[in-house]
Amino acid sequence: MKKIGEGIIAVYKPAGMTSHDAVNRVRRASGIRTVGHAGTLDPLARGVLVIAVGRAATRQLAVIVQHEKEYLAIVRLGVTSVTDDEEGEKTTHMVNDIPSREAVDAAVRRFVGTIMQVPPIYSALKIKGKPAYAYAREGKDIAMQARPVVIKEIEVLSYEFPDIRVRVVTGAGVYIRSLARDIGVTLGTGAYLADLERTRVGEFTKDRCL
């Protein structure tokens, strides 16, 4: 990575790297210790990660994290995952009636607007000061509370069972893993998030990333 100075930048995080790993790379490239990011991307996800370098820049993160986000995702029907994504242990469900494209479109439309969403238990969301995934890994049964989030747009780009490819535009705090899970519940097939790319955070787009 090229030498980086203080300010706000966007990097393209590859799959397999944590958001914290990306921050550490920027920290090494800049030689600046005060580095943070605006909105975690799961290790299996790839795409736009906005990073602040320097004390003045990191003060802006609370605002940037509230910016609109855009994703491309694959929702895989007929299978559920304990993590709601590719990483977790999976259970295959018998689907006797394969949903039609019309049924998929109708199901997806139900999630546009302000909805109540239950975050995945395997998430970094803090519960009593501890990440939810830490409780899950300890085998503790934690009830995740539904919270209001805003999904501005969902467009079905293609559908061939079992995969629905969608473009999603969201407000802050939306878990695409939860959206995939809930689409599966609505269709009665079960589902998990098979692939995710974040293509935009506010004005920071994929083609502007380091």
mmCIF file with all atom_site columns, C-alpha atoms in Angstrom:
data_model
loop_
_atom_site.group_PDB
_atom_site.id
_atom_site.type_symbol
_atom_site.label_atom_id
_atom_site.label_alt_id
_atom_site.label_comp_id
_atom_site.label_asym_id
_atom_site.label_entity_id
_atom_site.label_seq_id
_atom_site.pdbx_PDB_ins_code
_atom_site.Cartn_x
_atom_site.Cartn_y
_atom_site.Cartn_z
_atom_site.occupancy
_atom_site.B_iso_or_equiv
_atom_site.pdbx_formal_charge
_atom_site.auth_seq_id
_atom_site.auth_comp_id
_atom_site.auth_asym_id
_atom_site.auth_atom_id
_atom_site.pdbx_PDB_model_num
ATOM 1   C CA . MET A 1 1   ? 0.000   0.000   0.000   1.00 0.00 ? 1   MET A CA 1
ATOM 2   C CA . LYS A 1 2   ? 1.270   3.472   -0.876  1.00 0.00 ? 2   LYS A CA 1
ATOM 3   C CA . LYS A 1 3   ? 2.248   6.022   1.780   1.00 0.00 ? 3   LYS A CA 1
ATOM 4   C CA . ILE A 1 4   ? -0.860  7.478   3.387   1.00 0.00 ? 4   ILE A CA 1
ATOM 5   C CA . GLY A 1 5   ? -1.262  10.816  5.148   1.00 0.00 ? 5   GLY A CA 1
ATOM 6   C CA . GLU A 1 6   ? -3.888  12.074  7.577   1.00 0.00 ? 6   GLU A CA 1
ATOM 7   C CA . GLY A 1 7   ? -7.486  12.315  6.403   1.00 0.00 ? 7   GLY A CA 1
ATOM 8   C CA . ILE A 1 8   ? -10.428 10.171  5.301   1.00 0.00 ? 8   ILE A CA 1
ATOM 9   C CA . ILE A 1 9   ? -9.764  7.426   2.761   1.00 0.00 ? 9   ILE A CA 1
ATOM 10  C CA . ALA A 1 10  ? -11.649 4.445   1.373   1.00 0.00 ? 10  ALA A CA 1
ATOM 11  C CA . VAL A 1 11  ? -9.991  1.067   0.911   1.00 0.00 ? 11  VAL A CA 1
ATOM 12  C CA . TYR A 1 12  ? -11.316 -2.037  -0.815  1.00 0.00 ? 12  TYR A CA 1
ATOM 13  C CA . LYS A 1 13  ? -11.228 -4.789  1.783   1.00 0.00 ? 13  LYS A CA 1
ATOM 14  C CA . PRO A 1 14  ? -10.854 -8.254  0.266   1.00 0.00 ? 14  PRO A CA 1
ATOM 15  C CA . ALA A 1 15  ? -12.700 -11.300 1.587   1.00 0.00 ? 15  ALA A CA 1
ATOM 16  C CA . GLY A 1 16  ? -10.783 -13.142 4.288   1.00 0.00 ? 16  GLY A CA 1
ATOM 17  C CA . MET A 1 17  ? -9.483  -10.000 5.995   1.00 0.00 ? 17  MET A CA 1
ATOM 18  C CA . THR A 1 18  ? -11.119 -8.451  9.045   1.00 0.00 ? 18  THR A CA 1
ATOM 19  C CA . SER A 1 19  ? -11.851 -4.733  9.176   1.00 0.00 ? 19  SER A CA 1
ATOM 20  C CA . HIS A 1 20  ? -9.330  -4.552  12.021  1.00 0.00 ? 20  HIS A CA 1
ATOM 21  C CA . ASP A 1 21  ? -6.684  -6.122  9.735   1.00 0.00 ? 21  ASP A CA 1
ATOM 22  C CA . ALA A 1 22  ? -7.381  -3.399  7.161   1.00 0.00 ? 22  ALA A CA 1
ATOM 23  C CA . VAL A 1 23  ? -7.004  -0.692  9.807   1.00 0.00 ? 23  VAL A CA 1
ATOM 24  C CA . ASN A 1 24  ? -3.666  -2.198  10.874  1.00 0.00 ? 24  ASN A CA 1
ATOM 25  C CA . ARG A 1 25  ? -2.396  -2.126  7.277   1.00 0.00 ? 25  ARG A CA 1
ATOM 26  C CA . VAL A 1 26  ? -3.301  1.545   6.982   1.00 0.00 ? 26  VAL A CA 1
ATOM 27  C CA . ARG A 1 27  ? -1.664  2.203   10.355  1.00 0.00 ? 27  ARG A CA 1
ATOM 28  C CA . ARG A 1 28  ? 1.590   0.638   9.108   1.00 0.00 ? 28  ARG A CA 1
ATOM 29  C CA . ALA A 1 29  ? 1.439   2.428   5.733   1.00 0.00 ? 29  ALA A CA 1
ATOM 30  C CA . SER A 1 30  ? 0.811   5.814   7.338   1.00 0.00 ? 30  SER A CA 1
ATOM 31  C CA . GLY A 1 31  ? 3.017   5.507   10.394  1.00 0.00 ? 31  GLY A CA 1
ATOM 32  C CA . ILE A 1 32  ? 0.123   7.065   12.339  1.00 0.00 ? 32  ILE A CA 1
ATOM 33  C CA . ARG A 1 33  ? -1.285  5.244   15.365  1.00 0.00 ? 33  ARG A CA 1
ATOM 34  C CA . THR A 1 34  ? -4.714  6.924   15.494  1.00 0.00 ? 34  THR A CA 1
ATOM 35  C CA . VAL A 1 35  ? -6.663  5.079   12.790  1.00 0.00 ? 35  VAL A CA 1
ATOM 36  C CA . GLY A 1 36  ? -10.279 3.894   12.795  1.00 0.00 ? 36  GLY A CA 1
ATOM 37  C CA . HIS A 1 37  ? -13.005 2.748   10.427  1.00 0.00 ? 37  HIS A CA 1
ATOM 38  C CA . ALA A 1 38  ? -16.623 3.688   9.763   1.00 0.00 ? 38  ALA A CA 1
ATOM 39  C CA . GLY A 1 39  ? -18.677 0.494   9.816   1.00 0.00 ? 39  GLY A CA 1
ATOM 40  C CA . THR A 1 40  ? -17.376 -3.058  10.101  1.00 0.00 ? 40  THR A CA 1
ATOM 41  C CA . LEU A 1 41  ? -17.321 -5.401  7.117   1.00 0.00 ? 41  LEU A CA 1
ATOM 42  C CA . ASP A 1 42  ? -17.447 -9.074  8.075   1.00 0.00 ? 42  ASP A CA 1
ATOM 43  C CA . PRO A 1 43  ? -14.335 -11.129 7.211   1.00 0.00 ? 43  PRO A CA 1
ATOM 44  C CA . LEU A 1 44  ? -16.149 -12.997 4.418   1.00 0.00 ? 44  LEU A CA 1
ATOM 45  C CA . ALA A 1 45  ? -17.460 -9.758  2.898   1.00 0.00 ? 45  ALA A CA 1
ATOM 46  C CA . ARG A 1 46  ? -15.477 -7.516  0.579   1.00 0.00 ? 46  ARG A CA 1
ATOM 47  C CA . GLY A 1 47  ? -15.809 -3.938  -0.529  1.00 0.00 ? 47  GLY A CA 1
ATOM 48  C CA . VAL A 1 48  ? -15.672 -0.314  0.560   1.00 0.00 ? 48  VAL A CA 1
ATOM 49  C CA . LEU A 1 49  ? -14.286 0.361   4.027   1.00 0.00 ? 49  LEU A CA 1
ATOM 50  C CA . VAL A 1 50  ? -13.952 4.024   5.007   1.00 0.00 ? 50  VAL A CA 1
ATOM 51  C CA . ILE A 1 51  ? -10.927 4.651   7.213   1.00 0.00 ? 51  ILE A CA 1
ATOM 52  C CA . ALA A 1 52  ? -9.934  7.758   9.142   1.00 0.00 ? 52  ALA A CA 1
ATOM 53  C CA . VAL A 1 53  ? -6.235  8.473   9.637   1.00 0.00 ? 53  VAL A CA 1
ATOM 54  C CA . GLY A 1 54  ? -5.196  10.870  12.381  1.00 0.00 ? 54  GLY A CA 1
ATOM 55  C CA . ARG A 1 55  ? -6.952  12.342  15.392  1.00 0.00 ? 55  ARG A CA 1
ATOM 56  C CA . ALA A 1 56  ? -8.866  15.055  13.522  1.00 0.00 ? 56  ALA A CA 1
ATOM 57  C CA . ALA A 1 57  ? -10.131 12.560  10.923  1.00 0.00 ? 57  ALA A CA 1
ATOM 58  C CA . THR A 1 58  ? -11.267 9.954   13.455  1.00 0.00 ? 58  THR A CA 1
ATOM 59  C CA . ARG A 1 59  ? -13.514 12.573  15.056  1.00 0.00 ? 59  ARG A CA 1
ATOM 60  C CA . GLN A 1 60  ? -15.555 12.470  11.838  1.00 0.00 ? 60  GLN A CA 1
ATOM 61  C CA . LEU A 1 61  ? -16.251 8.723   12.025  1.00 0.00 ? 61  LEU A CA 1
ATOM 62  C CA . ALA A 1 62  ? -19.434 9.088   14.070  1.00 0.00 ? 62  ALA A CA 1
ATOM 63  C CA . VAL A 1 63  ? -20.932 11.097  11.207  1.00 0.00 ? 63  VAL A CA 1
ATOM 64  C CA . ILE A 1 64  ? -19.573 8.952   8.370   1.00 0.00 ? 64  ILE A CA 1
ATOM 65  C CA . VAL A 1 65  ? -20.882 5.717   9.884   1.00 0.00 ? 65  VAL A CA 1
ATOM 66  C CA . GLN A 1 66  ? -24.416 7.125   9.532   1.00 0.00 ? 66  GLN A CA 1
ATOM 67  C CA . HIS A 1 67  ? -24.055 7.568   5.760   1.00 0.00 ? 67  HIS A CA 1
ATOM 68  C CA . GLU A 1 68  ? -26.078 5.570   3.239   1.00 0.00 ? 68  GLU A CA 1
ATOM 69  C CA . LYS A 1 69  ? -24.544 2.239   2.185   1.00 0.00 ? 69  LYS A CA 1
ATOM 70  C CA . GLU A 1 70  ? -24.999 0.128   -0.938  1.00 0.00 ? 70  GLU A CA 1
ATOM 71  C CA . TYR A 1 71  ? -24.435 -3.611  -1.269  1.00 0.00 ? 71  TYR A CA 1
ATOM 72  C CA . LEU A 1 72  ? -24.547 -6.422  -3.799  1.00 0.00 ? 72  LEU A CA 1
ATOM 73  C CA . ALA A 1 73  ? -25.563 -9.674  -2.149  1.00 0.00 ? 73  ALA A CA 1
ATOM 74  C CA . ILE A 1 74  ? -26.478 -13.266 -2.917  1.00 0.00 ? 74  ILE A CA 1
ATOM 75  C CA . VAL A 1 75  ? -29.247 -14.729 -0.758  1.00 0.00 ? 75  VAL A CA 1
ATOM 76  C CA . ARG A 1 76  ? -29.200 -18.533 -0.940  1.00 0.00 ? 76  ARG A CA 1
ATOM 77  C CA . LEU A 1 77  ? -32.558 -20.202 -0.292  1.00 0.00 ? 77  LEU A CA 1
ATOM 78  C CA . GLY A 1 78  ? -33.145 -23.659 1.162   1.00 0.00 ? 78  GLY A CA 1
ATOM 79  C CA . VAL A 1 79  ? -30.255 -23.521 3.634   1.00 0.00 ? 79  VAL A CA 1
ATOM 80  C CA . THR A 1 80  ? -29.788 -21.771 6.984   1.00 0.00 ? 80  THR A CA 1
ATOM 81  C CA . SER A 1 81  ? -26.560 -20.989 8.822   1.00 0.00 ? 81  SER A CA 1
ATOM 82  C CA . VAL A 1 82  ? -25.937 -20.421 12.527  1.00 0.00 ? 82  VAL A CA 1
ATOM 83  C CA . THR A 1 83  ? -24.010 -17.270 11.584  1.00 0.00 ? 83  THR A CA 1
ATOM 84  C CA . ASP A 1 84  ? -26.498 -16.337 8.819   1.00 0.00 ? 84  ASP A CA 1
ATOM 85  C CA . ASP A 1 85  ? -23.602 -16.394 6.326   1.00 0.00 ? 85  ASP A CA 1
ATOM 86  C CA . GLU A 1 86  ? -21.209 -18.795 4.589   1.00 0.00 ? 86  GLU A CA 1
ATOM 87  C CA . GLU A 1 87  ? -19.025 -19.218 7.657   1.00 0.00 ? 87  GLU A CA 1
ATOM 88  C CA . GLY A 1 88  ? -21.425 -20.998 9.992   1.00 0.00 ? 88  GLY A CA 1
ATOM 89  C CA . GLU A 1 89  ? -22.677 -24.556 10.348  1.00 0.00 ? 89  GLU A CA 1
ATOM 90  C CA . LYS A 1 90  ? -25.486 -25.061 7.858   1.00 0.00 ? 90  LYS A CA 1
ATOM 91  C CA . THR A 1 91  ? -28.795 -26.900 7.803   1.00 0.00 ? 91  THR A CA 1
ATOM 92  C CA . THR A 1 92  ? -30.439 -27.862 4.520   1.00 0.00 ? 92  THR A CA 1
ATOM 93  C CA . HIS A 1 93  ? -34.225 -27.500 4.337   1.00 0.00 ? 93  HIS A CA 1
ATOM 94  C CA . MET A 1 94  ? -36.555 -29.425 2.069   1.00 0.00 ? 94  MET A CA 1
ATOM 95  C CA . VAL A 1 95  ? -38.198 -27.000 -0.359  1.00 0.00 ? 95  VAL A CA 1
ATOM 96  C CA . ASN A 1 96  ? -41.197 -28.687 -1.953  1.00 0.00 ? 96  ASN A CA 1
ATOM 97  C CA . ASP A 1 97  ? -42.500 -25.563 -3.665  1.00 0.00 ? 97  ASP A CA 1
ATOM 98  C CA . ILE A 1 98  ? -39.750 -23.497 -5.253  1.00 0.00 ? 98  ILE A CA 1
ATOM 99  C CA . PRO A 1 99  ? -40.690 -19.797 -4.977  1.00 0.00 ? 99  PRO A CA 1
ATOM 100 C CA . SER A 1 100 ? -41.545 -18.057 -8.235  1.00 0.00 ? 100 SER A CA 1
ATOM 101 C CA . ARG A 1 101 ? -39.874 -14.818 -9.297  1.00 0.00 ? 101 ARG A CA 1
ATOM 102 C CA . GLU A 1 102 ? -43.113 -13.031 -8.428  1.00 0.00 ? 102 GLU A CA 1
ATOM 103 C CA . ALA A 1 103 ? -43.052 -14.501 -4.913  1.00 0.00 ? 103 ALA A CA 1
ATOM 104 C CA . VAL A 1 104 ? -39.404 -13.478 -4.477  1.00 0.00 ? 104 VAL A CA 1
ATOM 105 C CA . ASP A 1 105 ? -40.121 -9.917  -5.637  1.00 0.00 ? 105 ASP A CA 1
ATOM 106 C CA . ALA A 1 106 ? -43.088 -9.662  -3.278  1.00 0.00 ? 106 ALA A CA 1
ATOM 107 C CA . ALA A 1 107 ? -41.086 -11.012 -0.330  1.00 0.00 ? 107 ALA A CA 1
ATOM 108 C CA . VAL A 1 108 ? -38.203 -8.627  -0.934  1.00 0.00 ? 108 VAL A CA 1
ATOM 109 C CA . ARG A 1 109 ? -40.515 -5.595  -1.198  1.00 0.00 ? 109 ARG A CA 1
ATOM 110 C CA . ARG A 1 110 ? -41.730 -6.243  2.354   1.00 0.00 ? 110 ARG A CA 1
ATOM 111 C CA . PHE A 1 111 ? -38.353 -5.174  3.700   1.00 0.00 ? 111 PHE A CA 1
ATOM 112 C CA . VAL A 1 112 ? -38.222 -1.727  2.103   1.00 0.00 ? 112 VAL A CA 1
ATOM 113 C CA . GLY A 1 113 ? -38.719 1.109   4.577   1.00 0.00 ? 113 GLY A CA 1
ATOM 114 C CA . THR A 1 114 ? -38.291 1.242   8.341   1.00 0.00 ? 114 THR A CA 1
ATOM 115 C CA . ILE A 1 115 ? -38.337 -2.315  9.664   1.00 0.00 ? 115 ILE A CA 1
ATOM 116 C CA . MET A 1 116 ? -37.593 -4.082  12.932  1.00 0.00 ? 116 MET A CA 1
ATOM 117 C CA . GLN A 1 117 ? -34.497 -6.230  12.495  1.00 0.00 ? 117 GLN A CA 1
ATOM 118 C CA . VAL A 1 118 ? -32.900 -8.748  14.867  1.00 0.00 ? 118 VAL A CA 1
ATOM 119 C CA . PRO A 1 119 ? -29.088 -8.617  14.536  1.00 0.00 ? 119 PRO A CA 1
ATOM 120 C CA . PRO A 1 120 ? -27.190 -11.916 14.136  1.00 0.00 ? 120 PRO A CA 1
ATOM 121 C CA . ILE A 1 121 ? -25.906 -13.381 17.383  1.00 0.00 ? 121 ILE A CA 1
ATOM 122 C CA . TYR A 1 122 ? -22.551 -13.836 15.649  1.00 0.00 ? 122 TYR A CA 1
ATOM 123 C CA . SER A 1 123 ? -21.972 -10.092 15.386  1.00 0.00 ? 123 SER A CA 1
ATOM 124 C CA . ALA A 1 124 ? -19.793 -7.434  17.005  1.00 0.00 ? 124 ALA A CA 1
ATOM 125 C CA . LEU A 1 125 ? -22.829 -5.731  18.539  1.00 0.00 ? 125 LEU A CA 1
ATOM 126 C CA . LYS A 1 126 ? -22.059 -5.055  22.197  1.00 0.00 ? 126 LYS A CA 1
ATOM 127 C CA . ILE A 1 127 ? -24.231 -6.591  24.928  1.00 0.00 ? 127 ILE A CA 1
ATOM 128 C CA . LYS A 1 128 ? -23.257 -5.480  28.441  1.00 0.00 ? 128 LYS A CA 1
ATOM 129 C CA . GLY A 1 129 ? -19.948 -4.300  27.025  1.00 0.00 ? 129 GLY A CA 1
ATOM 130 C CA . LYS A 1 130 ? -19.140 -7.626  25.342  1.00 0.00 ? 130 LYS A CA 1
ATOM 131 C CA . PRO A 1 131 ? -19.514 -8.539  21.625  1.00 0.00 ? 131 PRO A CA 1
ATOM 132 C CA . ALA A 1 132 ? -22.499 -10.794 20.952  1.00 0.00 ? 132 ALA A CA 1
ATOM 133 C CA . TYR A 1 133 ? -20.278 -13.298 19.117  1.00 0.00 ? 133 TYR A CA 1
ATOM 134 C CA . ALA A 1 134 ? -18.290 -13.870 22.337  1.00 0.00 ? 134 ALA A CA 1
ATOM 135 C CA . TYR A 1 135 ? -21.453 -15.126 24.084  1.00 0.00 ? 135 TYR A CA 1
ATOM 136 C CA . ALA A 1 136 ? -22.298 -17.289 21.062  1.00 0.00 ? 136 ALA A CA 1
ATOM 137 C CA . ARG A 1 137 ? -18.845 -18.885 21.045  1.00 0.00 ? 137 ARG A CA 1
ATOM 138 C CA . GLU A 1 138 ? -19.240 -19.651 24.744  1.00 0.00 ? 138 GLU A CA 1
ATOM 139 C CA . GLY A 1 139 ? -22.481 -21.454 23.957  1.00 0.00 ? 139 GLY A CA 1
ATOM 140 C CA . LYS A 1 140 ? -24.582 -18.938 25.864  1.00 0.00 ? 140 LYS A CA 1
ATOM 141 C CA . ASP A 1 141 ? -28.129 -18.325 24.662  1.00 0.00 ? 141 ASP A CA 1
ATOM 142 C CA . ILE A 1 142 ? -28.449 -14.558 24.246  1.00 0.00 ? 142 ILE A CA 1
ATOM 143 C CA . ALA A 1 143 ? -31.716 -12.999 23.133  1.00 0.00 ? 143 ALA A CA 1
ATOM 144 C CA . MET A 1 144 ? -30.902 -10.392 20.482  1.00 0.00 ? 144 MET A CA 1
ATOM 145 C CA . GLN A 1 145 ? -33.340 -7.485  20.589  1.00 0.00 ? 145 GLN A CA 1
ATOM 146 C CA . ALA A 1 146 ? -35.041 -6.253  17.422  1.00 0.00 ? 146 ALA A CA 1
ATOM 147 C CA . ARG A 1 147 ? -34.293 -2.644  16.546  1.00 0.00 ? 147 ARG A CA 1
ATOM 148 C CA . PRO A 1 148 ? -35.558 -0.216  13.904  1.00 0.00 ? 148 PRO A CA 1
ATOM 149 C CA . VAL A 1 149 ? -33.418 0.130   10.775  1.00 0.00 ? 149 VAL A CA 1
ATOM 150 C CA . VAL A 1 150 ? -34.034 1.692   7.370   1.00 0.00 ? 150 VAL A CA 1
ATOM 151 C CA . ILE A 1 151 ? -33.731 -0.147  4.063   1.00 0.00 ? 151 ILE A CA 1
ATOM 152 C CA . LYS A 1 152 ? -34.093 2.420   1.284   1.00 0.00 ? 152 LYS A CA 1
ATOM 153 C CA . GLU A 1 153 ? -34.029 0.171   -1.791  1.00 0.00 ? 153 GLU A CA 1
ATOM 154 C CA . ILE A 1 154 ? -33.895 -3.507  -2.696  1.00 0.00 ? 154 ILE A CA 1
ATOM 155 C CA . GLU A 1 155 ? -33.619 -4.518  -6.331  1.00 0.00 ? 155 GLU A CA 1
ATOM 156 C CA . VAL A 1 156 ? -33.683 -8.164  -7.410  1.00 0.00 ? 156 VAL A CA 1
ATOM 157 C CA . LEU A 1 157 ? -30.988 -8.311  -10.098 1.00 0.00 ? 157 LEU A CA 1
ATOM 158 C CA . SER A 1 158 ? -31.445 -11.996 -10.898 1.00 0.00 ? 158 SER A CA 1
ATOM 159 C CA . TYR A 1 159 ? -33.075 -15.117 -9.498  1.00 0.00 ? 159 TYR A CA 1
ATOM 160 C CA . GLU A 1 160 ? -32.448 -18.738 -10.273 1.00 0.00 ? 160 GLU A CA 1
ATOM 161 C CA . PHE A 1 161 ? -33.251 -21.038 -7.373  1.00 0.00 ? 161 PHE A CA 1
ATOM 162 C CA . PRO A 1 162 ? -31.592 -21.243 -4.906  1.00 0.00 ? 162 PRO A CA 1
ATOM 163 C CA . ASP A 1 163 ? -29.830 -17.898 -5.429  1.00 0.00 ? 163 ASP A CA 1
ATOM 164 C CA . ILE A 1 164 ? -31.326 -14.399 -5.357  1.00 0.00 ? 164 ILE A CA 1
ATOM 165 C CA . ARG A 1 165 ? -28.886 -11.658 -6.360  1.00 0.00 ? 165 ARG A CA 1
ATOM 166 C CA . VAL A 1 166 ? -29.904 -8.288  -4.959  1.00 0.00 ? 166 VAL A CA 1
ATOM 167 C CA . ARG A 1 167 ? -28.758 -4.695  -4.754  1.00 0.00 ? 167 ARG A CA 1
ATOM 168 C CA . VAL A 1 168 ? -29.556 -3.136  -1.389  1.00 0.00 ? 168 VAL A CA 1
ATOM 169 C CA . VAL A 1 169 ? -29.323 0.508   -0.256  1.00 0.00 ? 169 VAL A CA 1
ATOM 170 C CA . THR A 1 170 ? -29.522 1.002   3.503   1.00 0.00 ? 170 THR A CA 1
ATOM 171 C CA . GLY A 1 171 ? -29.255 3.454   6.324   1.00 0.00 ? 171 GLY A CA 1
ATOM 172 C CA . ALA A 1 172 ? -26.984 2.833   9.303   1.00 0.00 ? 172 ALA A CA 1
ATOM 173 C CA . GLY A 1 173 ? -26.965 -0.342  11.367  1.00 0.00 ? 173 GLY A CA 1
ATOM 174 C CA . VAL A 1 174 ? -28.500 -2.772  8.859   1.00 0.00 ? 174 VAL A CA 1
ATOM 175 C CA . TYR A 1 175 ? -27.192 -6.346  8.855   1.00 0.00 ? 175 TYR A CA 1
ATOM 176 C CA . ILE A 1 176 ? -27.448 -7.834  5.366   1.00 0.00 ? 176 ILE A CA 1
ATOM 177 C CA . ARG A 1 177 ? -27.026 -11.268 6.972   1.00 0.00 ? 177 ARG A CA 1
ATOM 178 C CA . SER A 1 178 ? -30.212 -10.654 8.940   1.00 0.00 ? 178 SER A CA 1
ATOM 179 C CA . LEU A 1 179 ? -31.983 -9.438  5.815   1.00 0.00 ? 179 LEU A CA 1
ATOM 180 C CA . ALA A 1 180 ? -31.029 -12.652 3.984   1.00 0.00 ? 180 ALA A CA 1
ATOM 181 C CA . ARG A 1 181 ? -32.226 -14.772 6.922   1.00 0.00 ? 181 ARG A CA 1
ATOM 182 C CA . ASP A 1 182 ? -35.527 -12.904 7.110   1.00 0.00 ? 182 ASP A CA 1
ATOM 183 C CA . ILE A 1 183 ? -36.176 -13.183 3.362   1.00 0.00 ? 183 ILE A CA 1
ATOM 184 C CA . GLY A 1 184 ? -35.819 -16.939 3.809   1.00 0.00 ? 184 GLY A CA 1
ATOM 185 C CA . VAL A 1 185 ? -38.310 -16.902 6.677   1.00 0.00 ? 185 VAL A CA 1
ATOM 186 C CA . THR A 1 186 ? -40.783 -14.881 4.603   1.00 0.00 ? 186 THR A CA 1
ATOM 187 C CA . LEU A 1 187 ? -40.524 -17.315 1.669   1.00 0.00 ? 187 LEU A CA 1
ATOM 188 C CA . GLY A 1 188 ? -40.726 -20.338 3.997   1.00 0.00 ? 188 GLY A CA 1
ATOM 189 C CA . THR A 1 189 ? -37.499 -21.793 2.599   1.00 0.00 ? 189 THR A CA 1
ATOM 190 C CA . GLY A 1 190 ? -34.845 -20.621 5.016   1.00 0.00 ? 190 GLY A CA 1
ATOM 191 C CA . ALA A 1 191 ? -31.892 -18.653 3.643   1.00 0.00 ? 191 ALA A CA 1
ATOM 192 C CA . TYR A 1 192 ? -28.446 -17.344 4.400   1.00 0.00 ? 192 TYR A CA 1
ATOM 193 C CA . LEU A 1 193 ? -26.093 -14.730 2.974   1.00 0.00 ? 193 LEU A CA 1
ATOM 194 C CA . ALA A 1 194 ? -23.863 -16.531 0.478   1.00 0.00 ? 194 ALA A CA 1
ATOM 195 C CA . ASP A 1 195 ? -21.907 -13.519 -0.822  1.00 0.00 ? 195 ASP A CA 1
ATOM 196 C CA . LEU A 1 196 ? -21.606 -9.813  0.006   1.00 0.00 ? 196 LEU A CA 1
ATOM 197 C CA . GLU A 1 197 ? -19.873 -6.822  -1.530  1.00 0.00 ? 197 GLU A CA 1
ATOM 198 C CA . ARG A 1 198 ? -20.251 -3.276  -0.206  1.00 0.00 ? 198 ARG A CA 1
ATOM 199 C CA . THR A 1 199 ? -20.019 -0.998  -3.224  1.00 0.00 ? 199 THR A CA 1
ATOM 200 C CA . ARG A 1 200 ? -20.601 2.391   -1.581  1.00 0.00 ? 200 ARG A CA 1
ATOM 201 C CA . VAL A 1 201 ? -20.508 4.268   1.725   1.00 0.00 ? 201 VAL A CA 1
ATOM 202 C CA . GLY A 1 202 ? -21.954 7.744   1.227   1.00 0.00 ? 202 GLY A CA 1
ATOM 203 C CA . GLU A 1 203 ? -19.927 9.373   -1.548  1.00 0.00 ? 203 GLU A CA 1
ATOM 204 C CA . PHE A 1 204 ? -17.132 6.799   -1.257  1.00 0.00 ? 204 PHE A CA 1
ATOM 205 C CA . THR A 1 205 ? -17.588 4.322   -4.108  1.00 0.00 ? 205 THR A CA 1
ATOM 206 C CA . LYS A 1 206 ? -15.822 1.119   -5.109  1.00 0.00 ? 206 LYS A CA 1
ATOM 207 C CA . ASP A 1 207 ? -13.979 2.829   -7.972  1.00 0.00 ? 207 ASP A CA 1
ATOM 208 C CA . ARG A 1 208 ? -12.496 5.433   -5.596  1.00 0.00 ? 208 ARG A CA 1
ATOM 209 C CA . CYS A 1 209 ? -10.912 2.916   -3.220  1.00 0.00 ? 209 CYS A CA 1
ATOM 210 C CA . LEU A 1 210 ? -7.267  2.176   -2.531  1.00 0.00 ? 210 LEU A CA 1
#
